[in-house]
Amino acid sequence: MKKFFLLFLLFSSVMFSYVVVTINPYYLLVSELLKGVDDVKLLLPPNVNPHVYSLKVSDVKLLAKANLIIANGNLEPNLEKYDNVLYVKNYIPEVFIEHKNPHFWLDPYFVKFYIIPSLSEEFYKMYKDNKIMENEKKLLEKIDIFIKDAWEVLKTDGLVLVNHPSFYYFFKEFGIKIKWLEEGHNVSIGLKKIINTIKGRKLIALFTEKQQPESKIKVISKELKKKYYVLDPLGIDAKNFVDLYYKNLEIIRKALENE
């Protein structure tokens, strides 16, 4: 009877295991990689700012029962006390990390060459399930198509001004210069100084983000008489990972075309 009970506990722990992912972009990505393999749960709602979020009691309970935790690193609440965390930041070569900027998921090349292959390898070691490799292949194909589509839309040069540098790597990959307002990430520029600087440059768009305050960008928008647009780095309404990219690309397209 005791032996049967121990087997039941072991079976139950496997049966009810799940993976917790800290932020929505990786939740979308990991859900696709582990489709048909394991359950994936999201820790932080996509409408909150992960930089300032504090864990609730319900969050701690969710983490405590997780088989594995996937985190970006240098972005969300401190998870040092958990020994089952995979940090995406560890998959990005240090030579490519600039201004201590942790928004790696918004660079499709980082995702294609480092994040997806690394996570897939970790998952395969853990689950030994060929569906992971099949899911990886499908997702990489979608990323490739998006990259081609993005190059078609972003055939421009000039400067974009953003409230927060989530899209720093994204714009840089596609040859667009970027300045930002918010303190942190190693660089901060005062409003007066940025307005004077921008007036002498080819400013092609102004952006803020759904998870960030709009007050500063509103002042600049009014001063420069230029409309600003709202990006969403966490994909509040995204149906899947690549949909997060396409929704933001459409907003960028409208900004570049002054729609």
PDB file of C-alpha atoms in Angstrom:
ATOM      1  CA  MET A   1       0.000   0.000   0.000  1.00  0.00           C
ATOM      2  CA  LYS A   2       2.817   2.386   0.922  1.00  0.00           C
ATOM      3  CA  LYS A   3       4.592   1.569  -2.355  1.00  0.00           C
ATOM      4  CA  PHE A   4       1.412   2.280  -4.314  1.00  0.00           C
ATOM      5  CA  PHE A   5       0.971   5.618  -2.502  1.00  0.00           C
ATOM      6  CA  LEU A   6       4.546   6.691  -3.342  1.00  0.00           C
ATOM      7  CA  LEU A   7       3.996   5.790  -6.991  1.00  0.00           C
ATOM      8  CA  PHE A   8       0.767   7.788  -6.960  1.00  0.00           C
ATOM      9  CA  LEU A   9       2.592  10.832  -5.569  1.00  0.00           C
ATOM     10  CA  LEU A  10       5.297  10.529  -8.220  1.00  0.00           C
ATOM     11  CA  PHE A  11       2.717  10.200 -10.987  1.00  0.00           C
ATOM     12  CA  SER A  12       0.745  13.146  -9.620  1.00  0.00           C
ATOM     13  CA  SER A  13       3.813  15.398  -9.493  1.00  0.00           C
ATOM     14  CA  VAL A  14       4.505  14.696 -13.169  1.00  0.00           C
ATOM     15  CA  MET A  15       0.872  14.840 -14.172  1.00  0.00           C
ATOM     16  CA  PHE A  16       0.282  18.240 -12.581  1.00  0.00           C
ATOM     17  CA  SER A  17       3.639  19.815 -13.421  1.00  0.00           C
ATOM     18  CA  TYR A  18       3.786  22.986 -15.450  1.00  0.00           C
ATOM     19  CA  VAL A  19       6.206  25.620 -16.706  1.00  0.00           C
ATOM     20  CA  VAL A  20       5.896  29.201 -15.456  1.00  0.00           C
ATOM     21  CA  VAL A  21       7.006  32.030 -17.737  1.00  0.00           C
ATOM     22  CA  THR A  22       7.475  35.499 -16.273  1.00  0.00           C
ATOM     23  CA  ILE A  23       6.348  37.781 -19.123  1.00  0.00           C
ATOM     24  CA  ASN A  24       3.837  37.419 -21.947  1.00  0.00           C
ATOM     25  CA  PRO A  25       6.201  37.401 -24.971  1.00  0.00           C
ATOM     26  CA  TYR A  26       8.048  34.365 -23.621  1.00  0.00           C
ATOM     27  CA  TYR A  27       4.752  32.830 -22.532  1.00  0.00           C
ATOM     28  CA  LEU A  28       3.584  33.027 -26.151  1.00  0.00           C
ATOM     29  CA  LEU A  29       6.899  31.677 -27.431  1.00  0.00           C
ATOM     30  CA  VAL A  30       7.225  28.846 -24.896  1.00  0.00           C
ATOM     31  CA  SER A  31       3.570  27.877 -25.383  1.00  0.00           C
ATOM     32  CA  GLU A  32       4.318  27.289 -29.056  1.00  0.00           C
ATOM     33  CA  LEU A  33       7.509  25.336 -28.364  1.00  0.00           C
ATOM     34  CA  LEU A  34       5.832  23.131 -25.737  1.00  0.00           C
ATOM     35  CA  LYS A  35       2.529  22.697 -27.583  1.00  0.00           C
ATOM     36  CA  GLY A  36       1.381  19.131 -26.929  1.00  0.00           C
ATOM     37  CA  VAL A  37       4.215  18.615 -24.425  1.00  0.00           C
ATOM     38  CA  ASP A  38       3.458  20.479 -21.168  1.00  0.00           C
ATOM     39  CA  ASP A  39       1.255  23.188 -19.662  1.00  0.00           C
ATOM     40  CA  VAL A  40       2.598  26.739 -19.608  1.00  0.00           C
ATOM     41  CA  LYS A  41       1.431  29.418 -17.166  1.00  0.00           C
ATOM     42  CA  LEU A  42       2.021  33.184 -17.214  1.00  0.00           C
ATOM     43  CA  LEU A  43       3.295  34.965 -14.096  1.00  0.00           C
ATOM     44  CA  LEU A  44       2.959  38.702 -14.891  1.00  0.00           C
ATOM     45  CA  PRO A  45      -0.106  40.085 -16.711  1.00  0.00           C
ATOM     46  CA  PRO A  46       0.919  41.788 -19.983  1.00  0.00           C
ATOM     47  CA  ASN A  47      -0.675  45.093 -18.983  1.00  0.00           C
ATOM     48  CA  VAL A  48       1.775  45.669 -16.101  1.00  0.00           C
ATOM     49  CA  ASN A  49       5.296  47.073 -16.168  1.00  0.00           C
ATOM     50  CA  PRO A  50       7.658  44.179 -15.280  1.00  0.00           C
ATOM     51  CA  HIS A  51      10.383  46.634 -14.225  1.00  0.00           C
ATOM     52  CA  VAL A  52       8.373  47.708 -11.176  1.00  0.00           C
ATOM     53  CA  TYR A  53       6.128  44.700 -10.513  1.00  0.00           C
ATOM     54  CA  SER A  54       6.135  43.139  -7.021  1.00  0.00           C
ATOM     55  CA  LEU A  55       5.225  39.484  -6.538  1.00  0.00           C
ATOM     56  CA  LYS A  56       1.910  38.731  -4.831  1.00  0.00           C
ATOM     57  CA  VAL A  57       1.152  35.754  -2.599  1.00  0.00           C
ATOM     58  CA  SER A  58      -0.631  34.039  -5.500  1.00  0.00           C
ATOM     59  CA  ASP A  59       2.475  34.530  -7.672  1.00  0.00           C
ATOM     60  CA  VAL A  60       4.705  32.916  -5.055  1.00  0.00           C
ATOM     61  CA  LYS A  61       2.356  29.927  -4.833  1.00  0.00           C
ATOM     62  CA  LEU A  62       2.389  29.545  -8.615  1.00  0.00           C
ATOM     63  CA  LEU A  63       6.191  29.641  -8.721  1.00  0.00           C
ATOM     64  CA  ALA A  64       6.527  27.168  -5.861  1.00  0.00           C
ATOM     65  CA  LYS A  65       4.729  24.436  -7.815  1.00  0.00           C
ATOM     66  CA  ALA A  66       6.474  25.061 -11.140  1.00  0.00           C
ATOM     67  CA  ASN A  67       8.508  22.324 -12.749  1.00  0.00           C
ATOM     68  CA  LEU A  68      10.546  25.034 -14.505  1.00  0.00           C
ATOM     69  CA  ILE A  69      10.606  28.848 -14.584  1.00  0.00           C
ATOM     70  CA  ILE A  70      11.536  30.837 -17.693  1.00  0.00           C
ATOM     71  CA  ALA A  71      12.630  34.439 -17.077  1.00  0.00           C
ATOM     72  CA  ASN A  72      14.254  37.144 -19.156  1.00  0.00           C
ATOM     73  CA  GLY A  73      16.592  38.352 -16.391  1.00  0.00           C
ATOM     74  CA  ASN A  74      17.388  41.957 -15.364  1.00  0.00           C
ATOM     75  CA  LEU A  75      13.769  42.835 -16.034  1.00  0.00           C
ATOM     76  CA  GLU A  76      11.239  41.144 -13.768  1.00  0.00           C
ATOM     77  CA  PRO A  77      11.025  40.562  -9.974  1.00  0.00           C
ATOM     78  CA  ASN A  78      13.980  38.880  -8.275  1.00  0.00           C
ATOM     79  CA  LEU A  79      13.826  35.083  -8.598  1.00  0.00           C
ATOM     80  CA  GLU A  80      17.210  34.241  -7.057  1.00  0.00           C
ATOM     81  CA  LYS A  81      15.723  32.009  -4.371  1.00  0.00           C
ATOM     82  CA  TYR A  82      14.426  29.587  -7.027  1.00  0.00           C
ATOM     83  CA  ASP A  83      16.905  27.034  -8.366  1.00  0.00           C
ATOM     84  CA  ASN A  84      14.846  25.979 -11.404  1.00  0.00           C
ATOM     85  CA  VAL A  85      15.037  29.207 -13.426  1.00  0.00           C
ATOM     86  CA  LEU A  86      16.288  29.472 -17.008  1.00  0.00           C
ATOM     87  CA  TYR A  87      17.337  33.047 -17.826  1.00  0.00           C
ATOM     88  CA  VAL A  88      17.051  34.048 -21.477  1.00  0.00           C
ATOM     89  CA  LYS A  89      19.698  36.749 -20.947  1.00  0.00           C
ATOM     90  CA  ASN A  90      22.284  33.965 -20.623  1.00  0.00           C
ATOM     91  CA  TYR A  91      21.670  32.903 -24.227  1.00  0.00           C
ATOM     92  CA  ILE A  92      22.513  36.321 -25.708  1.00  0.00           C
ATOM     93  CA  PRO A  93      26.248  36.880 -26.365  1.00  0.00           C
ATOM     94  CA  GLU A  94      27.477  39.760 -24.202  1.00  0.00           C
ATOM     95  CA  VAL A  95      29.000  41.497 -27.211  1.00  0.00           C
ATOM     96  CA  PHE A  96      25.453  42.177 -28.499  1.00  0.00           C
ATOM     97  CA  ILE A  97      24.040  43.568 -25.251  1.00  0.00           C
ATOM     98  CA  GLU A  98      24.019  47.390 -25.266  1.00  0.00           C
ATOM     99  CA  HIS A  99      23.164  49.959 -22.567  1.00  0.00           C
ATOM    100  CA  LYS A 100      22.263  47.057 -20.240  1.00  0.00           C
ATOM    101  CA  ASN A 101      19.050  46.815 -22.251  1.00  0.00           C
ATOM    102  CA  PRO A 102      17.186  43.562 -21.427  1.00  0.00           C
ATOM    103  CA  HIS A 103      14.453  43.617 -24.109  1.00  0.00           C
ATOM    104  CA  PHE A 104      15.921  40.730 -26.095  1.00  0.00           C
ATOM    105  CA  TRP A 105      12.639  39.208 -27.324  1.00  0.00           C
ATOM    106  CA  LEU A 106      11.927  42.225 -29.529  1.00  0.00           C
ATOM    107  CA  ASP A 107      14.945  41.517 -31.723  1.00  0.00           C
ATOM    108  CA  PRO A 108      13.811  38.820 -34.194  1.00  0.00           C
ATOM    109  CA  TYR A 109      17.430  37.924 -34.922  1.00  0.00           C
ATOM    110  CA  PHE A 110      18.133  37.284 -31.235  1.00  0.00           C
ATOM    111  CA  VAL A 111      15.012  35.134 -31.154  1.00  0.00           C
ATOM    112  CA  LYS A 112      15.941  33.236 -34.310  1.00  0.00           C
ATOM    113  CA  PHE A 113      19.606  32.532 -33.617  1.00  0.00           C
ATOM    114  CA  TYR A 114      19.799  32.367 -29.816  1.00  0.00           C
ATOM    115  CA  ILE A 115      16.536  32.265 -27.886  1.00  0.00           C
ATOM    116  CA  ILE A 116      14.488  29.654 -29.758  1.00  0.00           C
ATOM    117  CA  PRO A 117      17.383  27.218 -30.391  1.00  0.00           C
ATOM    118  CA  SER A 118      18.607  27.484 -26.782  1.00  0.00           C
ATOM    119  CA  LEU A 119      15.183  26.999 -25.201  1.00  0.00           C
ATOM    120  CA  SER A 120      14.362  24.145 -27.575  1.00  0.00           C
ATOM    121  CA  GLU A 121      17.590  22.392 -26.626  1.00  0.00           C
ATOM    122  CA  GLU A 122      16.850  22.811 -22.909  1.00  0.00           C
ATOM    123  CA  PHE A 123      13.291  21.554 -23.348  1.00  0.00           C
ATOM    124  CA  TYR A 124      14.362  18.539 -25.376  1.00  0.00           C
ATOM    125  CA  LYS A 125      16.878  17.531 -22.697  1.00  0.00           C
ATOM    126  CA  MET A 126      14.074  17.741 -20.174  1.00  0.00           C
ATOM    127  CA  TYR A 127      11.161  16.120 -22.029  1.00  0.00           C
ATOM    128  CA  LYS A 128      12.800  13.981 -24.760  1.00  0.00           C
ATOM    129  CA  ASP A 129       9.815  14.753 -26.990  1.00  0.00           C
ATOM    130  CA  ASN A 130      10.255  15.170 -30.759  1.00  0.00           C
ATOM    131  CA  LYS A 131       7.255  17.513 -30.885  1.00  0.00           C
ATOM    132  CA  ILE A 132       9.555  20.202 -29.476  1.00  0.00           C
ATOM    133  CA  MET A 133      11.787  20.067 -32.557  1.00  0.00           C
ATOM    134  CA  GLU A 134       8.747  20.086 -34.842  1.00  0.00           C
ATOM    135  CA  ASN A 135       7.345  23.122 -33.022  1.00  0.00           C
ATOM    136  CA  GLU A 136      10.735  24.848 -33.189  1.00  0.00           C
ATOM    137  CA  LYS A 137      10.909  24.408 -36.954  1.00  0.00           C
ATOM    138  CA  LYS A 138       7.422  25.882 -37.461  1.00  0.00           C
ATOM    139  CA  LEU A 139       8.167  28.863 -35.241  1.00  0.00           C
ATOM    140  CA  LEU A 140      11.496  29.612 -36.933  1.00  0.00           C
ATOM    141  CA  GLU A 141       9.755  29.575 -40.317  1.00  0.00           C
ATOM    142  CA  LYS A 142       7.285  32.194 -39.040  1.00  0.00           C
ATOM    143  CA  ILE A 143      10.154  34.338 -37.732  1.00  0.00           C
ATOM    144  CA  ASP A 144      11.893  34.194 -41.122  1.00  0.00           C
ATOM    145  CA  ILE A 145       8.740  35.345 -42.904  1.00  0.00           C
ATOM    146  CA  PHE A 146       8.317  38.203 -40.446  1.00  0.00           C
ATOM    147  CA  ILE A 147      11.900  39.387 -40.927  1.00  0.00           C
ATOM    148  CA  LYS A 148      11.341  39.591 -44.698  1.00  0.00           C
ATOM    149  CA  ASP A 149       8.072  41.475 -44.203  1.00  0.00           C
ATOM    150  CA  ALA A 150       9.691  43.873 -41.729  1.00  0.00           C
ATOM    151  CA  TRP A 151      12.464  44.779 -44.153  1.00  0.00           C
ATOM    152  CA  GLU A 152       9.795  45.690 -46.719  1.00  0.00           C
ATOM    153  CA  VAL A 153       8.078  48.063 -44.285  1.00  0.00           C
ATOM    154  CA  LEU A 154      11.208  49.559 -42.732  1.00  0.00           C
ATOM    155  CA  LYS A 155      12.919  50.767 -45.895  1.00  0.00           C
ATOM    156  CA  THR A 156      13.780  54.130 -44.398  1.00  0.00           C
ATOM    157  CA  ASP A 157      16.478  56.006 -42.583  1.00  0.00           C
ATOM    158  CA  GLY A 158      16.162  58.636 -39.919  1.00  0.00           C
ATOM    159  CA  LEU A 159      15.524  58.785 -36.199  1.00  0.00           C
ATOM    160  CA  VAL A 160      12.732  57.566 -33.944  1.00  0.00           C
ATOM    161  CA  LEU A 161      12.155  58.942 -30.463  1.00  0.00           C
ATOM    162  CA  VAL A 162      10.716  56.577 -27.870  1.00  0.00           C
ATOM    163  CA  ASN A 163       9.607  57.033 -24.289  1.00  0.00           C
ATOM    164  CA  HIS A 164      11.197  53.741 -23.189  1.00  0.00           C
ATOM    165  CA  PRO A 165      13.869  51.753 -25.099  1.00  0.00           C
ATOM    166  CA  SER A 166      12.092  48.389 -25.362  1.00  0.00           C
ATOM    167  CA  PHE A 167      12.416  48.469 -29.154  1.00  0.00           C
ATOM    168  CA  TYR A 168      16.077  49.544 -29.165  1.00  0.00           C
ATOM    169  CA  TYR A 169      17.380  46.276 -30.613  1.00  0.00           C
ATOM    170  CA  PHE A 170      14.482  46.027 -33.052  1.00  0.00           C
ATOM    171  CA  PHE A 171      15.030  49.437 -34.629  1.00  0.00           C
ATOM    172  CA  LYS A 172      18.795  49.005 -34.652  1.00  0.00           C
ATOM    173  CA  GLU A 173      18.547  45.678 -36.510  1.00  0.00           C
ATOM    174  CA  PHE A 174      16.546  47.361 -39.252  1.00  0.00           C
ATOM    175  CA  GLY A 175      18.880  50.331 -39.609  1.00  0.00           C
ATOM    176  CA  ILE A 176      16.817  52.966 -37.798  1.00  0.00           C
ATOM    177  CA  LYS A 177      18.454  55.253 -35.217  1.00  0.00           C
ATOM    178  CA  ILE A 178      16.748  55.592 -31.845  1.00  0.00           C
ATOM    179  CA  LYS A 179      16.770  57.963 -28.869  1.00  0.00           C
ATOM    180  CA  TRP A 180      14.784  57.550 -25.659  1.00  0.00           C
ATOM    181  CA  LEU A 181      13.575  59.657 -22.772  1.00  0.00           C
ATOM    182  CA  GLU A 182      13.211  57.416 -19.769  1.00  0.00           C
ATOM    183  CA  GLU A 183      15.897  57.195 -17.132  1.00  0.00           C
ATOM    184  CA  GLY A 184      17.745  53.933 -16.838  1.00  0.00           C
ATOM    185  CA  HIS A 185      19.349  51.699 -19.450  1.00  0.00           C
ATOM    186  CA  ASN A 186      22.490  53.828 -19.085  1.00  0.00           C
ATOM    187  CA  VAL A 187      21.240  56.883 -20.991  1.00  0.00           C
ATOM    188  CA  SER A 188      18.684  59.569 -20.200  1.00  0.00           C
ATOM    189  CA  ILE A 189      18.061  62.831 -22.021  1.00  0.00           C
ATOM    190  CA  GLY A 190      16.239  65.898 -20.659  1.00  0.00           C
ATOM    191  CA  LEU A 191      13.130  67.131 -22.491  1.00  0.00           C
ATOM    192  CA  LYS A 192      14.571  70.524 -23.462  1.00  0.00           C
ATOM    193  CA  LYS A 193      17.770  68.998 -24.732  1.00  0.00           C
ATOM    194  CA  ILE A 194      15.996  66.299 -26.723  1.00  0.00           C
ATOM    195  CA  ILE A 195      13.606  68.798 -28.312  1.00  0.00           C
ATOM    196  CA  ASN A 196      16.516  70.998 -29.412  1.00  0.00           C
ATOM    197  CA  THR A 197      18.410  67.967 -30.708  1.00  0.00           C
ATOM    198  CA  ILE A 198      15.434  66.535 -32.584  1.00  0.00           C
ATOM    199  CA  LYS A 199      14.639  69.811 -34.325  1.00  0.00           C
ATOM    200  CA  GLY A 200      17.853  69.491 -36.283  1.00  0.00           C
ATOM    201  CA  ARG A 201      17.410  65.823 -37.199  1.00  0.00           C
ATOM    202  CA  LYS A 202      15.268  63.771 -39.541  1.00  0.00           C
ATOM    203  CA  LEU A 203      12.672  62.603 -37.023  1.00  0.00           C
ATOM    204  CA  ILE A 204      10.500  59.940 -38.624  1.00  0.00           C
ATOM    205  CA  ALA A 205       8.327  58.858 -35.680  1.00  0.00           C
ATOM    206  CA  LEU A 206       7.457  59.280 -31.993  1.00  0.00           C
ATOM    207  CA  PHE A 207       6.517  56.276 -29.855  1.00  0.00           C
ATOM    208  CA  THR A 208       5.440  55.444 -26.347  1.00  0.00           C
ATOM    209  CA  GLU A 209       4.339  52.056 -24.948  1.00  0.00           C
ATOM    210  CA  LYS A 210       1.149  50.690 -23.421  1.00  0.00           C
ATOM    211  CA  GLN A 211       2.903  49.846 -20.158  1.00  0.00           C
ATOM    212  CA  GLN A 212       4.583  53.271 -19.818  1.00  0.00           C
ATOM    213  CA  PRO A 213       3.308  56.767 -18.871  1.00  0.00           C
ATOM    214  CA  GLU A 214       2.704  59.094 -21.820  1.00  0.00           C
ATOM    215  CA  SER A 215       3.258  62.487 -20.169  1.00  0.00           C
ATOM    216  CA  LYS A 216       6.752  63.217 -21.533  1.00  0.00           C
ATOM    217  CA  ILE A 217       6.082  62.056 -25.074  1.00  0.00           C
ATOM    218  CA  LYS A 218       2.886  64.149 -25.106  1.00  0.00           C
ATOM    219  CA  VAL A 219       4.908  67.282 -24.314  1.00  0.00           C
ATOM    220  CA  ILE A 220       7.343  66.569 -27.143  1.00  0.00           C
ATOM    221  CA  SER A 221       4.540  65.649 -29.534  1.00  0.00           C
ATOM    222  CA  LYS A 222       2.844  68.983 -28.860  1.00  0.00           C
ATOM    223  CA  GLU A 223       6.095  70.956 -29.134  1.00  0.00           C
ATOM    224  CA  LEU A 224       7.085  69.336 -32.433  1.00  0.00           C
ATOM    225  CA  LYS A 225       3.510  69.186 -33.754  1.00  0.00           C
ATOM    226  CA  LYS A 226       4.016  65.526 -34.554  1.00  0.00           C
ATOM    227  CA  LYS A 227       1.644  62.687 -33.651  1.00  0.00           C
ATOM    228  CA  TYR A 228       2.920  59.903 -31.413  1.00  0.00           C
ATOM    229  CA  TYR A 229       2.025  56.201 -31.604  1.00  0.00           C
ATOM    230  CA  VAL A 230       1.695  53.501 -28.954  1.00  0.00           C
ATOM    231  CA  LEU A 231       3.697  50.277 -29.223  1.00  0.00           C
ATOM    232  CA  ASP A 232       3.126  47.161 -27.137  1.00  0.00           C
ATOM    233  CA  PRO A 233       6.317  45.226 -26.292  1.00  0.00           C
ATOM    234  CA  LEU A 234       4.440  42.699 -24.134  1.00  0.00           C
ATOM    235  CA  GLY A 235       1.710  41.821 -26.632  1.00  0.00           C
ATOM    236  CA  ILE A 236      -1.455  42.421 -24.613  1.00  0.00           C
ATOM    237  CA  ASP A 237      -3.702  41.386 -27.518  1.00  0.00           C
ATOM    238  CA  ALA A 238      -1.264  39.096 -29.346  1.00  0.00           C
ATOM    239  CA  LYS A 239      -2.638  35.680 -30.325  1.00  0.00           C
ATOM    240  CA  ASN A 240       0.826  34.141 -30.641  1.00  0.00           C
ATOM    241  CA  PHE A 241       4.471  35.200 -30.551  1.00  0.00           C
ATOM    242  CA  VAL A 242       4.817  36.343 -34.167  1.00  0.00           C
ATOM    243  CA  ASP A 243       1.481  38.158 -33.918  1.00  0.00           C
ATOM    244  CA  LEU A 244       3.141  40.358 -31.273  1.00  0.00           C
ATOM    245  CA  TYR A 245       5.696  41.348 -33.918  1.00  0.00           C
ATOM    246  CA  TYR A 246       3.131  41.971 -36.642  1.00  0.00           C
ATOM    247  CA  LYS A 247       0.877  44.125 -34.471  1.00  0.00           C
ATOM    248  CA  ASN A 248       3.798  46.398 -33.604  1.00  0.00           C
ATOM    249  CA  LEU A 249       5.051  46.435 -37.186  1.00  0.00           C
ATOM    250  CA  GLU A 250       1.647  47.682 -38.322  1.00  0.00           C
ATOM    251  CA  ILE A 251       1.787  50.520 -35.775  1.00  0.00           C
ATOM    252  CA  ILE A 252       5.297  51.420 -36.944  1.00  0.00           C
ATOM    253  CA  ARG A 253       4.119  51.379 -40.570  1.00  0.00           C
ATOM    254  CA  LYS A 254       1.310  53.809 -39.735  1.00  0.00           C
ATOM    255  CA  ALA A 255       3.757  56.079 -37.916  1.00  0.00           C
ATOM    256  CA  LEU A 256       6.184  56.122 -40.835  1.00  0.00           C
ATOM    257  CA  GLU A 257       3.354  56.900 -43.249  1.00  0.00           C
ATOM    258  CA  ASN A 258       1.773  59.482 -40.894  1.00  0.00           C
ATOM    259  CA  GLU A 259      -1.604  57.727 -40.875  1.00  0.00           C
TER     260      GLU A 259
END
